[in-house]
Each structure stands twice: as structure tokens, then as C-alpha cells.
Amino acid sequence: AAMDSGSARSELDTQEYEETLEARLGKSREMMRVVLNKAKSDPKRVALAEGTDEKMIRAAYQIQEQGIAYPVLIGGEDEIRQTAENLGLDFEPEVADPQNGDWDHYADRLYELRRRKGLTKNEAHELVRRDTNYFASVMVEQDDADAMLTGLTHHYPSALRPPLQVVGTADDAEYAAGVYMLTFKNRVVFCADTTVNLAPDSDVLAEITKHTAELARRFNIEPRAAMLSYSNFGSVTNEGTRKPRDAVKLLHDDAEVDFPVDGEMQADTAVVEDILQGTYEFSDLEDPANVLVFPNLEAGNIGYKLLQRLGGAEAIGPMLVGMGKPVHVLQRGDEVKDIVNLAGVAVVDAQNE
Ligand code: ACO
């Protein structure tokens, strides 16, 4: 009997687990559907810097078939076409082959942009021919493509550097930042910065918050931002807790900020309604925050990974915000679906250019 009741319980648990999973996946699919439908309404050209990579080619096929974007695969044309054929993918993708064709104008542009940063003319020609991250960055900078994805085959910082050097930040931005959207059963949170700025000052935190709030609106989510710390509204004062506190002041003084933001606060304060409405009823946040801004890269990177792996969230990202053009740097090991999703996000970014 004990065994029976045990197995009944575990069946129930399984059922509950599956329902939760279904709800969560449902939520995350719903979020992505909003973005992918927006993308399909006006698809843009997306340069895939790692065009010879099998996953990129599979993603390009799906992106094109579903009408999300016009993919441009960067890399050796013969290799790309042969790989597509071997994979049994029946499509004729657009390919830009840096080793074939006249790309001198890209090298000249790269030289113009970087000659006062120590780059020689020869090096510029070498980079455009041999490094598809530079090629794709110049292609996007020159408006020959509307957006770019890279990162599958590189360490994150080395994939990020060429677009930072060539495309740079938007006119209203000084800092790029990486955002993950995490979907749970009943809520969605945007975590920033999870990938770029090691030790952001208060002005960097404030900028990251504004860009992440804008991103949330692309997903039809009204942002409510919390500046996270291990201190609640001045309960501990030192250099570490002062930065998020000062960032909140900057945002409260900024006439452009049209969403609630507060802090510094502990993570549980940010996401638990009872704490916000009880102990901290004076806070600008009445409802739990959905934009979580971490005080530094360690906290942000560790925090989103724990939420994803132990909290069971579906993660979409990292989405780069603050760039001059839509550029997203994938993580090594990302799946085809991650590439397709980020292509959708990039197209929606490009539509807003
Ligand atoms: N925002 C915008 N531009 C920036 C930023 C920033 N936060 N940081 C540097 N840049 C620009 C610089 O201004 C410079 O431009 P310039 O050459 O035209 O003057 C260019 O980028 C290169 O800057 P460097 O100082 O040469 O590069 P640095 O070595 O500082 O690299 C980088 C910048 C790659 C962002 C670095 O800060 C870094 O490694 N960050 C952490 C990345 C990381 O490891 N993430 C966690 C793992 S990723 C994951 O889990 C998915």
C-alpha cells in the first residue's frame, strides 16, 4: 500500500510538473510569438557571421522558410552550399563570401574607422577577408544588412569586440549590455546586465535600466524596474550599495523615464508583492518588478543562470541593448531555436531603427 500511495503521489507530481512545464513553455512561446509575428510583418536582412556553421545553416533555413528574416550567410560559398545539401536542406541561401568577390570597400571602411586606433591598411584587408565577425560588422555598419548574429564558435568577449569596435553604440547610448528574458509559469522577468559590463557605475546602471525597459516594451510588457543589491533602501551603506542607489536617483531625475523604478533593494523585495506593499509601501513599485538590474556582472551572470537552471525558467537571450545597430552575440552551445529567436528579436530591433 505504501508503494501504491508513493507511486500515486509521484504520478501526481509528474502531472503537476508537466502542467507547470506546459504553462511555462506556453508563456515563453507566447512571448516569442509576439516577437516573431512582428518580425514576419516586415522581415529584414540578418547577417549570420558564422555562415559555415551547421547550426547557423539550419537556423538560416528556418528563418527563411518561416519568413522571419532574409538570412545572409557569411563564409566560403562552396562549403556553405555543400553543407546545406548534406543536411538535406532544400534552399538557396544568400551567401557573402569574404574570400571571393571585391570587398575592398569594406576593408577601406574598416581602415577609415580604425586607423586612429592603430589598425593598418593591410590589417584591415586581412580582417575583412579572414575574420567573418569583422566582415559582418562592416556589412551592418554599411547598411548592407540590417542586423547581425554571431558568437556560436567564439568566446563571448572575442565575438563581441568586432561589433563594439565597428558598429559601436547607439546615438543615445554609451554602453552595450546583455539582457536575458526569463519566463516562469506566471511571470516574465528581464535580467540585466548578464554579459557585458564588469563593474558598472551608477550612470551605467541607469542607462542599462532604460534600455532594458525599452526592450521589455518590444515584447509588449510594461516595465517595472528594480535596482538590485544586498541592501534595502539604505539599510547598508558602502560603495557597492551606493551605486544602485545613485542610479535610482539619476532615473528619478530623468524626465524621459516613464516607468516605475526603485531601489536599491534585495532580490526578494523586488519580486515579492507582500514585501513591497508591506515593509516598503513607500516604494515606487506597487507590483513586483519585471526588469531586474544587477549591481555587477558576477551577480547578473550567476543570477540568471540560477533562475534558469534551478528556478526552471525558459531563457531567451542574451539580447544586446544599446548597440548602434541590432547585433546579438550568441553563447557557444546555443541551439538552432535560440538562433531563430534572436534573429526575430534582431528584426524587430531593425524595424524600430
Ligand atoms: N559598451 C559599449 N562599448 C564598449 C563597452 C561597453 N560596455 N566596453 C568596451 N567598449 C568598446 C570600447 O569603447 C572599445 O571601442 P574603441 O576601440 O572604438 O575605443 C571597444 O569596445 C573595445 O574595447 P576594449 O577596451 O579594447 O575591449 P575590452 O577588452 O574592454 O572588451 C568587453 C570589452 C569584451 C565587453 C569586456 O568588457 C568583457 O570581456 N566583458 C565581459 C564579457 C564576458 O566575459 N561576459 C560573461 C560571459 S558571457 C555569457 O555568459 C553569455
Tab-separated table of C-alpha atoms and ligand atoms in Angstrom:
chain	number	residue	atom	x	y	z
A	1	ALA	CA	0.000	0.000	0.000
A	2	ALA	CA	2.857	2.290	0.886
A	3	MET	CA	4.262	1.728	-2.523
A	4	ASP	CA	0.900	2.395	-4.114
A	5	SER	CA	0.414	5.694	-2.399
A	6	GLY	CA	4.010	6.550	-3.218
A	7	SER	CA	3.523	5.900	-6.895
A	8	ALA	CA	0.205	7.753	-6.873
A	9	ARG	CA	1.997	10.735	-5.363
A	10	SER	CA	4.768	10.573	-7.900
A	11	GLU	CA	2.218	10.357	-10.699
A	12	LEU	CA	0.542	13.429	-9.310
A	13	ASP	CA	3.896	15.180	-9.029
A	14	THR	CA	4.651	14.259	-12.598
A	15	GLN	CA	1.306	15.568	-13.730
A	16	GLU	CA	1.790	18.792	-11.794
A	17	TYR	CA	5.295	19.128	-13.155
A	18	GLU	CA	4.100	18.673	-16.694
A	19	GLU	CA	1.332	21.202	-16.217
A	20	THR	CA	3.801	23.714	-14.826
A	21	LEU	CA	6.200	22.996	-17.651
A	22	GLU	CA	3.414	23.369	-20.197
A	23	ALA	CA	2.335	26.671	-18.631
A	24	ARG	CA	5.879	27.956	-18.633
A	25	LEU	CA	6.610	26.840	-22.173
A	26	GLY	CA	3.254	28.256	-23.177
A	27	LYS	CA	4.203	31.615	-21.714
A	28	SER	CA	7.598	31.663	-23.347
A	29	ARG	CA	6.165	30.565	-26.704
A	30	GLU	CA	3.534	33.281	-26.374
A	31	MET	CA	6.266	35.885	-25.732
A	32	MET	CA	8.282	34.718	-28.706
A	33	ARG	CA	5.187	34.556	-30.879
A	34	VAL	CA	4.637	38.287	-30.290
A	35	VAL	CA	8.166	38.977	-31.492
A	36	LEU	CA	8.241	36.506	-34.374
A	37	ASN	CA	4.916	37.803	-35.702
A	38	LYS	CA	6.217	41.363	-35.559
A	39	ALA	CA	9.343	40.202	-37.403
A	40	LYS	CA	7.337	38.418	-40.120
A	41	SER	CA	5.274	41.558	-40.772
A	42	ASP	CA	8.400	43.292	-42.130
A	43	PRO	CA	11.388	40.924	-42.376
A	44	LYS	CA	14.901	42.381	-42.555
A	45	ARG	CA	18.307	41.234	-43.734
A	46	VAL	CA	20.247	39.458	-40.994
A	47	ALA	CA	23.948	38.705	-41.484
A	48	LEU	CA	24.987	35.420	-39.870
A	49	ALA	CA	28.706	35.858	-39.272
A	50	GLU	CA	29.390	32.159	-38.740
A	51	GLY	CA	27.876	31.147	-42.058
A	52	THR	CA	29.683	27.822	-42.430
A	53	ASP	CA	28.499	26.538	-39.068
A	54	GLU	CA	25.960	23.729	-39.342
A	55	LYS	CA	23.620	25.171	-36.710
A	56	MET	CA	23.724	28.577	-38.394
A	57	ILE	CA	22.811	26.999	-41.726
A	58	ARG	CA	19.922	25.086	-40.129
A	59	ALA	CA	18.795	28.319	-38.456
A	60	ALA	CA	19.078	30.234	-41.753
A	61	TYR	CA	16.816	27.651	-43.362
A	62	GLN	CA	14.148	28.049	-40.663
A	63	ILE	CA	14.450	31.824	-40.605
A	64	GLN	CA	13.934	31.977	-44.379
A	65	GLU	CA	11.199	29.314	-44.521
A	66	GLN	CA	9.209	30.994	-41.753
A	67	GLY	CA	9.646	34.454	-43.267
A	68	ILE	CA	11.240	35.874	-40.097
A	69	ALA	CA	14.208	37.428	-41.921
A	70	TYR	CA	16.318	37.302	-45.066
A	71	PRO	CA	19.426	35.488	-43.811
A	72	VAL	CA	22.824	36.264	-45.345
A	73	LEU	CA	25.377	33.581	-44.528
A	74	ILE	CA	28.947	34.906	-44.331
A	75	GLY	CA	31.667	32.428	-45.284
A	76	GLY	CA	33.031	30.175	-48.025
A	77	GLU	CA	30.251	29.786	-50.569
A	78	ASP	CA	31.142	26.250	-51.718
A	79	GLU	CA	31.368	24.996	-48.154
A	80	ILE	CA	28.043	26.581	-47.168
A	81	ARG	CA	26.177	25.194	-50.187
A	82	GLN	CA	27.721	21.741	-49.737
A	83	THR	CA	26.821	21.699	-46.020
A	84	ALA	CA	23.235	22.768	-46.747
A	85	GLU	CA	22.962	19.961	-49.291
A	86	ASN	CA	24.455	17.404	-46.885
A	87	LEU	CA	21.925	18.478	-44.275
A	88	GLY	CA	19.171	17.852	-46.792
A	89	LEU	CA	18.046	21.485	-46.677
A	90	ASP	CA	16.367	22.468	-49.860
A	91	PHE	CA	17.102	26.168	-50.118
A	92	GLU	CA	19.362	28.610	-51.897
A	93	PRO	CA	20.575	30.914	-49.143
A	94	GLU	CA	22.171	34.252	-49.908
A	95	VAL	CA	25.891	33.942	-49.248
A	96	ALA	CA	28.547	36.645	-48.924
A	97	ASP	CA	31.968	35.058	-49.363
A	98	PRO	CA	34.772	37.243	-47.971
A	99	GLN	CA	37.410	35.278	-49.936
A	100	ASN	CA	35.652	35.724	-53.247
A	101	GLY	CA	34.444	38.937	-54.761
A	102	ASP	CA	35.511	42.516	-54.412
A	103	TRP	CA	35.222	43.590	-50.817
A	104	ASP	CA	37.879	46.304	-50.924
A	105	HIS	CA	35.270	48.910	-49.995
A	106	TYR	CA	34.642	47.013	-46.735
A	107	ALA	CA	38.379	46.932	-45.987
A	108	ASP	CA	38.618	50.658	-46.784
A	109	ARG	CA	35.724	51.388	-44.460
A	110	LEU	CA	37.227	49.297	-41.666
A	111	TYR	CA	40.528	51.115	-42.147
A	112	GLU	CA	38.772	54.504	-42.027
A	113	LEU	CA	37.004	53.566	-38.808
A	114	ARG	CA	40.015	52.048	-37.046
A	115	ARG	CA	43.160	53.759	-38.454
A	116	ARG	CA	43.348	56.065	-35.449
A	117	LYS	CA	43.030	53.012	-33.203
A	118	GLY	CA	46.217	51.504	-34.554
A	119	LEU	CA	44.878	49.456	-37.469
A	120	THR	CA	46.967	49.460	-40.663
A	121	LYS	CA	45.553	49.226	-44.181
A	122	ASN	CA	46.968	45.739	-44.672
A	123	GLU	CA	45.485	44.559	-41.397
A	124	ALA	CA	42.080	45.936	-42.398
A	125	HIS	CA	42.207	43.938	-45.659
A	126	GLU	CA	43.293	40.822	-43.759
A	127	LEU	CA	40.488	41.180	-41.183
A	128	VAL	CA	37.781	41.631	-43.803
A	129	ARG	CA	38.973	38.566	-45.749
A	130	ARG	CA	39.738	36.279	-42.821
A	131	ASP	CA	37.519	37.267	-39.898
A	132	THR	CA	33.814	36.975	-40.644
A	133	ASN	CA	32.975	38.869	-37.443
A	134	TYR	CA	34.665	41.952	-38.851
A	135	PHE	CA	33.152	41.336	-42.288
A	136	ALA	CA	29.630	41.094	-40.864
A	137	SER	CA	30.183	44.119	-38.611
A	138	VAL	CA	31.203	46.292	-41.579
A	139	MET	CA	28.323	44.895	-43.645
A	140	VAL	CA	25.870	46.023	-40.963
A	141	GLU	CA	27.646	49.337	-40.388
A	142	GLN	CA	27.339	49.998	-44.135
A	143	ASP	CA	23.603	49.126	-44.117
A	144	ASP	CA	24.147	46.191	-46.488
A	145	ALA	CA	22.477	44.129	-43.768
A	146	ASP	CA	20.072	45.337	-41.091
A	147	ALA	CA	21.277	43.133	-38.252
A	148	MET	CA	23.938	40.621	-37.299
A	149	LEU	CA	24.233	37.444	-35.231
A	150	THR	CA	27.483	35.834	-34.131
A	151	GLY	CA	29.056	34.047	-31.171
A	152	LEU	CA	28.385	30.341	-31.687
A	153	THR	CA	32.017	29.464	-32.342
A	154	HIS	CA	33.839	32.134	-30.302
A	155	HIS	CA	34.230	33.066	-26.680
A	156	TYR	CA	31.672	35.753	-25.897
A	157	PRO	CA	34.138	38.651	-25.386
A	158	SER	CA	36.020	37.983	-28.632
A	159	ALA	CA	32.778	37.737	-30.619
A	160	LEU	CA	31.561	40.979	-29.049
A	161	ARG	CA	34.696	43.082	-29.665
A	162	PRO	CA	34.427	43.493	-33.502
A	163	PRO	CA	30.824	44.778	-33.406
A	164	LEU	CA	31.701	47.079	-30.473
A	165	GLN	CA	34.627	48.465	-32.481
A	166	VAL	CA	32.853	48.783	-35.830
A	167	VAL	CA	29.146	49.261	-35.138
A	168	GLY	CA	29.514	50.844	-31.711
A	169	THR	CA	26.707	52.089	-29.518
A	170	ALA	CA	23.513	53.932	-30.467
A	171	ASP	CA	23.451	57.745	-30.513
A	172	ASP	CA	21.660	57.819	-27.169
A	173	ALA	CA	23.864	55.133	-25.607
A	174	GLU	CA	27.355	54.804	-24.262
A	175	TYR	CA	27.205	51.222	-23.078
A	176	ALA	CA	26.022	47.970	-24.521
A	177	ALA	CA	24.545	45.388	-22.156
A	178	GLY	CA	23.270	41.820	-22.379
A	179	VAL	CA	19.707	41.029	-21.331
A	180	TYR	CA	18.064	37.676	-20.687
A	181	MET	CA	14.310	37.316	-20.700
A	182	LEU	CA	13.227	34.549	-18.321
A	183	THR	CA	9.715	33.163	-18.415
A	184	PHE	CA	8.118	31.407	-15.466
A	185	LYS	CA	4.654	29.952	-15.032
A	186	ASN	CA	3.017	33.251	-14.150
A	187	ARG	CA	5.561	35.901	-14.911
A	188	VAL	CA	8.309	37.177	-17.121
A	189	VAL	CA	11.458	38.958	-15.936
A	190	PHE	CA	14.204	40.730	-17.850
A	191	CYS	CA	17.651	40.420	-16.234
A	192	ALA	CA	20.454	42.902	-16.981
A	193	ASP	CA	23.350	43.164	-17.357
A	194	THR	CA	24.212	39.496	-17.646
A	195	THR	CA	27.039	39.565	-20.197
A	196	VAL	CA	28.981	42.810	-20.795
A	197	ASN	CA	29.822	45.391	-18.107
A	198	LEU	CA	32.048	44.029	-15.373
A	199	ALA	CA	31.642	46.719	-12.712
A	200	PRO	CA	29.046	49.278	-13.814
A	201	ASP	CA	28.916	52.702	-12.154
A	202	SER	CA	25.614	54.378	-11.331
A	203	ASP	CA	25.374	56.103	-14.739
A	204	VAL	CA	25.957	52.753	-16.488
A	205	LEU	CA	23.314	51.060	-14.312
A	206	ALA	CA	20.856	53.858	-15.119
A	207	GLU	CA	21.484	53.530	-18.858
A	208	ILE	CA	21.184	49.742	-18.774
A	209	THR	CA	17.842	50.103	-16.967
A	210	LYS	CA	16.417	52.428	-19.618
A	211	HIS	CA	17.484	50.185	-22.490
A	212	THR	CA	16.167	47.066	-20.789
A	213	ALA	CA	12.817	48.774	-20.161
A	214	GLU	CA	12.645	49.661	-23.870
A	215	LEU	CA	13.372	46.060	-24.753
A	216	ALA	CA	10.563	44.841	-22.463
A	217	ARG	CA	8.145	47.045	-24.389
A	218	ARG	CA	9.162	45.310	-27.647
A	219	PHE	CA	7.657	42.203	-26.030
A	220	ASN	CA	4.508	44.159	-25.088
A	221	ILE	CA	5.481	44.124	-21.400
A	222	GLU	CA	5.149	47.306	-19.339
A	223	PRO	CA	8.432	47.625	-17.416
A	224	ARG	CA	8.735	47.940	-13.628
A	225	ALA	CA	12.400	48.116	-12.720
A	226	ALA	CA	14.264	47.213	-9.546
A	227	MET	CA	17.894	48.095	-8.887
A	228	LEU	CA	19.152	45.067	-7.012
A	229	SER	CA	21.600	44.905	-4.134
A	230	TYR	CA	22.003	43.143	-0.801
A	231	SER	CA	20.661	46.252	0.910
A	232	ASN	CA	17.072	47.539	1.151
A	233	PHE	CA	16.650	51.316	0.678
A	234	GLY	CA	19.706	52.400	2.622
A	235	SER	CA	19.870	49.563	5.148
A	236	VAL	CA	23.577	49.107	4.354
A	237	THR	CA	25.731	51.917	3.014
A	238	ASN	CA	29.030	51.408	1.263
A	239	GLU	CA	30.434	51.837	-2.230
A	240	GLY	CA	28.639	48.755	-3.518
A	241	THR	CA	25.162	49.709	-2.323
A	242	ARG	CA	25.608	53.384	-3.178
A	243	LYS	CA	25.928	52.734	-6.927
A	244	PRO	CA	22.454	51.244	-7.444
A	245	ARG	CA	21.002	53.849	-5.039
A	246	ASP	CA	22.581	56.676	-7.070
A	247	ALA	CA	21.378	55.060	-10.292
A	248	VAL	CA	17.794	55.239	-8.993
A	249	LYS	CA	18.294	58.954	-8.233
A	250	LEU	CA	19.540	59.529	-11.787
A	251	LEU	CA	16.495	57.756	-13.200
A	252	HIS	CA	14.056	59.596	-10.917
A	253	ASP	CA	15.556	62.904	-12.103
A	254	ASP	CA	15.374	61.851	-15.757
A	255	ALA	CA	12.293	63.310	-17.460
A	256	GLU	CA	12.467	60.605	-20.154
A	257	VAL	CA	11.866	57.791	-17.677
A	258	ASP	CA	8.194	56.885	-17.908
A	259	PHE	CA	8.166	53.612	-15.980
A	260	PRO	CA	8.369	52.896	-12.240
A	261	VAL	CA	11.844	52.154	-10.942
A	262	ASP	CA	13.172	51.903	-7.398
A	263	GLY	CA	15.931	50.561	-5.181
A	264	GLU	CA	18.388	49.715	-4.087
A	265	MET	CA	16.583	46.638	-2.881
A	266	GLN	CA	17.161	42.972	-2.191
A	267	ALA	CA	16.045	40.473	-4.806
A	268	ASP	CA	13.174	39.115	-2.700
A	269	THR	CA	11.851	42.625	-2.102
A	270	ALA	CA	11.854	43.144	-5.868
A	271	VAL	CA	9.806	40.080	-6.706
A	272	VAL	CA	7.522	39.554	-3.681
A	273	GLU	CA	4.404	41.696	-3.625
A	274	ASP	CA	3.845	41.366	0.151
A	275	ILE	CA	7.278	42.770	0.969
A	276	LEU	CA	6.880	45.686	-1.449
A	277	GLN	CA	3.395	46.557	-0.252
A	278	GLY	CA	4.158	45.878	3.424
A	279	THR	CA	7.554	46.939	4.755
A	280	TYR	CA	8.338	49.136	1.748
A	281	GLU	CA	4.924	50.586	0.911
A	282	PHE	CA	6.665	53.915	0.130
A	283	SER	CA	8.409	52.308	-2.858
A	284	ASP	CA	7.611	53.468	-6.380
A	285	LEU	CA	6.960	49.837	-7.215
A	286	GLU	CA	3.496	48.666	-6.276
A	287	ASP	CA	3.751	45.398	-8.122
A	288	PRO	CA	6.736	43.065	-8.350
A	289	ALA	CA	9.491	44.190	-10.680
A	290	ASN	CA	9.903	42.600	-14.101
A	291	VAL	CA	13.144	44.395	-15.002
A	292	LEU	CA	15.870	43.230	-12.612
A	293	VAL	CA	19.082	45.254	-12.828
A	294	PHE	CA	22.025	43.559	-11.142
A	295	PRO	CA	24.816	45.555	-9.463
A	296	ASN	CA	27.642	43.873	-11.375
A	297	LEU	CA	28.417	41.193	-13.924
A	298	GLU	CA	29.113	38.456	-11.384
A	299	ALA	CA	25.695	38.890	-9.803
A	300	GLY	CA	23.903	39.219	-13.151
A	301	ASN	CA	25.514	36.264	-14.840
A	302	ILE	CA	25.234	33.986	-11.812
A	303	GLY	CA	21.714	35.183	-11.025
A	304	TYR	CA	20.132	34.481	-14.400
A	305	LYS	CA	21.813	31.082	-14.664
A	306	LEU	CA	20.456	30.011	-11.262
A	307	LEU	CA	16.976	31.210	-12.207
A	308	GLN	CA	17.201	29.286	-15.452
A	309	ARG	CA	18.598	26.034	-14.060
A	310	LEU	CA	17.051	25.797	-10.585
A	311	GLY	CA	14.068	28.113	-10.963
A	312	GLY	CA	13.149	26.272	-14.148
A	313	ALA	CA	12.777	29.345	-16.309
A	314	GLU	CA	12.888	29.364	-20.082
A	315	ALA	CA	15.630	31.780	-21.136
A	316	ILE	CA	15.761	33.902	-24.263
A	317	GLY	CA	18.940	35.853	-24.889
A	318	PRO	CA	21.422	37.251	-24.474
A	319	MET	CA	19.874	40.228	-26.237
A	320	LEU	CA	22.325	43.082	-26.652
A	321	VAL	CA	20.865	46.507	-25.945
A	322	GLY	CA	22.439	49.917	-26.561
A	323	MET	CA	24.110	48.996	-29.865
A	324	GLY	CA	24.099	51.307	-32.883
A	325	LYS	CA	22.568	48.533	-34.989
A	326	PRO	CA	20.921	45.274	-33.955
A	327	VAL	CA	23.747	42.883	-33.081
A	328	HIS	CA	23.330	39.829	-30.899
A	329	VAL	CA	26.122	37.643	-29.630
A	330	LEU	CA	25.042	34.057	-29.008
A	331	GLN	CA	26.608	31.788	-26.459
A	332	ARG	CA	28.687	28.859	-27.565
A	333	GLY	CA	26.487	25.806	-27.473
A	334	ASP	CA	23.253	27.671	-28.207
A	335	GLU	CA	20.664	25.689	-30.136
A	336	VAL	CA	19.054	26.364	-33.507
A	337	LYS	CA	15.904	27.603	-31.769
A	338	ASP	CA	17.982	30.160	-29.823
A	339	ILE	CA	19.413	31.484	-33.094
A	340	VAL	CA	15.976	31.690	-34.707
A	341	ASN	CA	14.558	33.510	-31.664
A	342	LEU	CA	17.416	36.020	-31.585
A	343	ALA	CA	17.036	36.593	-35.327
A	344	GLY	CA	13.413	37.519	-34.620
A	345	VAL	CA	14.465	39.917	-31.861
A	346	ALA	CA	17.061	41.451	-34.217
A	347	VAL	CA	14.479	42.004	-36.964
A	348	VAL	CA	12.104	43.732	-34.543
A	349	ASP	CA	15.038	45.913	-33.404
A	350	ALA	CA	15.785	46.752	-37.037
A	351	GLN	CA	12.147	47.679	-37.687
A	352	ASN	CA	12.478	50.289	-34.937
A	353	GLU	CA	15.671	51.828	-36.393
B	1	ACO	N1	29.706	49.148	-24.106
B	1	ACO	C1	29.981	49.640	-25.336
B	1	ACO	N2	31.219	49.658	-25.857
B	1	ACO	C2	32.213	49.153	-25.115
B	1	ACO	C3	31.991	48.609	-23.844
B	1	ACO	C4	30.666	48.627	-23.339
B	1	ACO	N3	30.349	48.141	-22.155
B	1	ACO	N4	33.164	48.175	-23.362
B	1	ACO	C5	34.098	48.421	-24.297
B	1	ACO	N5	33.516	49.019	-25.350
B	1	ACO	C6	34.164	49.441	-26.599
B	1	ACO	C7	35.363	50.278	-26.327
B	1	ACO	O1	35.000	51.630	-26.266
B	1	ACO	C8	36.247	49.977	-27.499
B	1	ACO	O2	35.904	50.786	-28.593
B	1	ACO	P1	37.056	51.578	-29.370
B	1	ACO	O3	38.118	50.552	-29.673
B	1	ACO	O4	36.364	52.088	-30.578
B	1	ACO	O5	37.552	52.630	-28.464
B	1	ACO	C9	35.868	48.559	-27.889
B	1	ACO	O6	34.630	48.282	-27.259
B	1	ACO	C10	36.879	47.540	-27.419
B	1	ACO	O7	37.158	47.874	-26.111
B	1	ACO	P2	38.410	47.336	-25.333
B	1	ACO	O8	38.587	48.173	-24.133
B	1	ACO	O9	39.541	47.142	-26.271
B	1	ACO	O10	37.886	45.922	-25.042
B	1	ACO	P3	37.749	45.209	-23.712
B	1	ACO	O11	38.889	44.316	-23.650
B	1	ACO	O12	37.411	46.105	-22.576
B	1	ACO	O13	36.462	44.356	-24.074
B	1	ACO	C11	34.382	43.622	-23.448
B	1	ACO	C12	35.181	44.802	-23.943
B	1	ACO	C13	34.626	42.456	-24.390
B	1	ACO	C14	32.928	43.954	-23.467
B	1	ACO	C15	34.854	43.290	-21.989
B	1	ACO	O14	34.392	44.290	-21.160
B	1	ACO	C16	34.418	41.963	-21.488
B	1	ACO	O15	35.121	40.983	-21.665
B	1	ACO	N6	33.252	41.874	-20.778
B	1	ACO	C17	32.796	40.676	-20.160
B	1	ACO	C18	32.314	39.676	-21.163
B	1	ACO	C19	32.088	38.344	-20.504
B	1	ACO	O16	33.014	37.632	-20.190
B	1	ACO	N7	30.802	38.012	-20.276
B	1	ACO	C20	30.383	36.927	-19.485
B	1	ACO	C21	30.338	35.643	-20.212
B	1	ACO	S1	29.231	35.693	-21.497
B	1	ACO	C22	27.926	34.683	-21.128
B	1	ACO	O17	27.757	34.129	-20.112
B	1	ACO	C23	26.984	34.651	-22.233
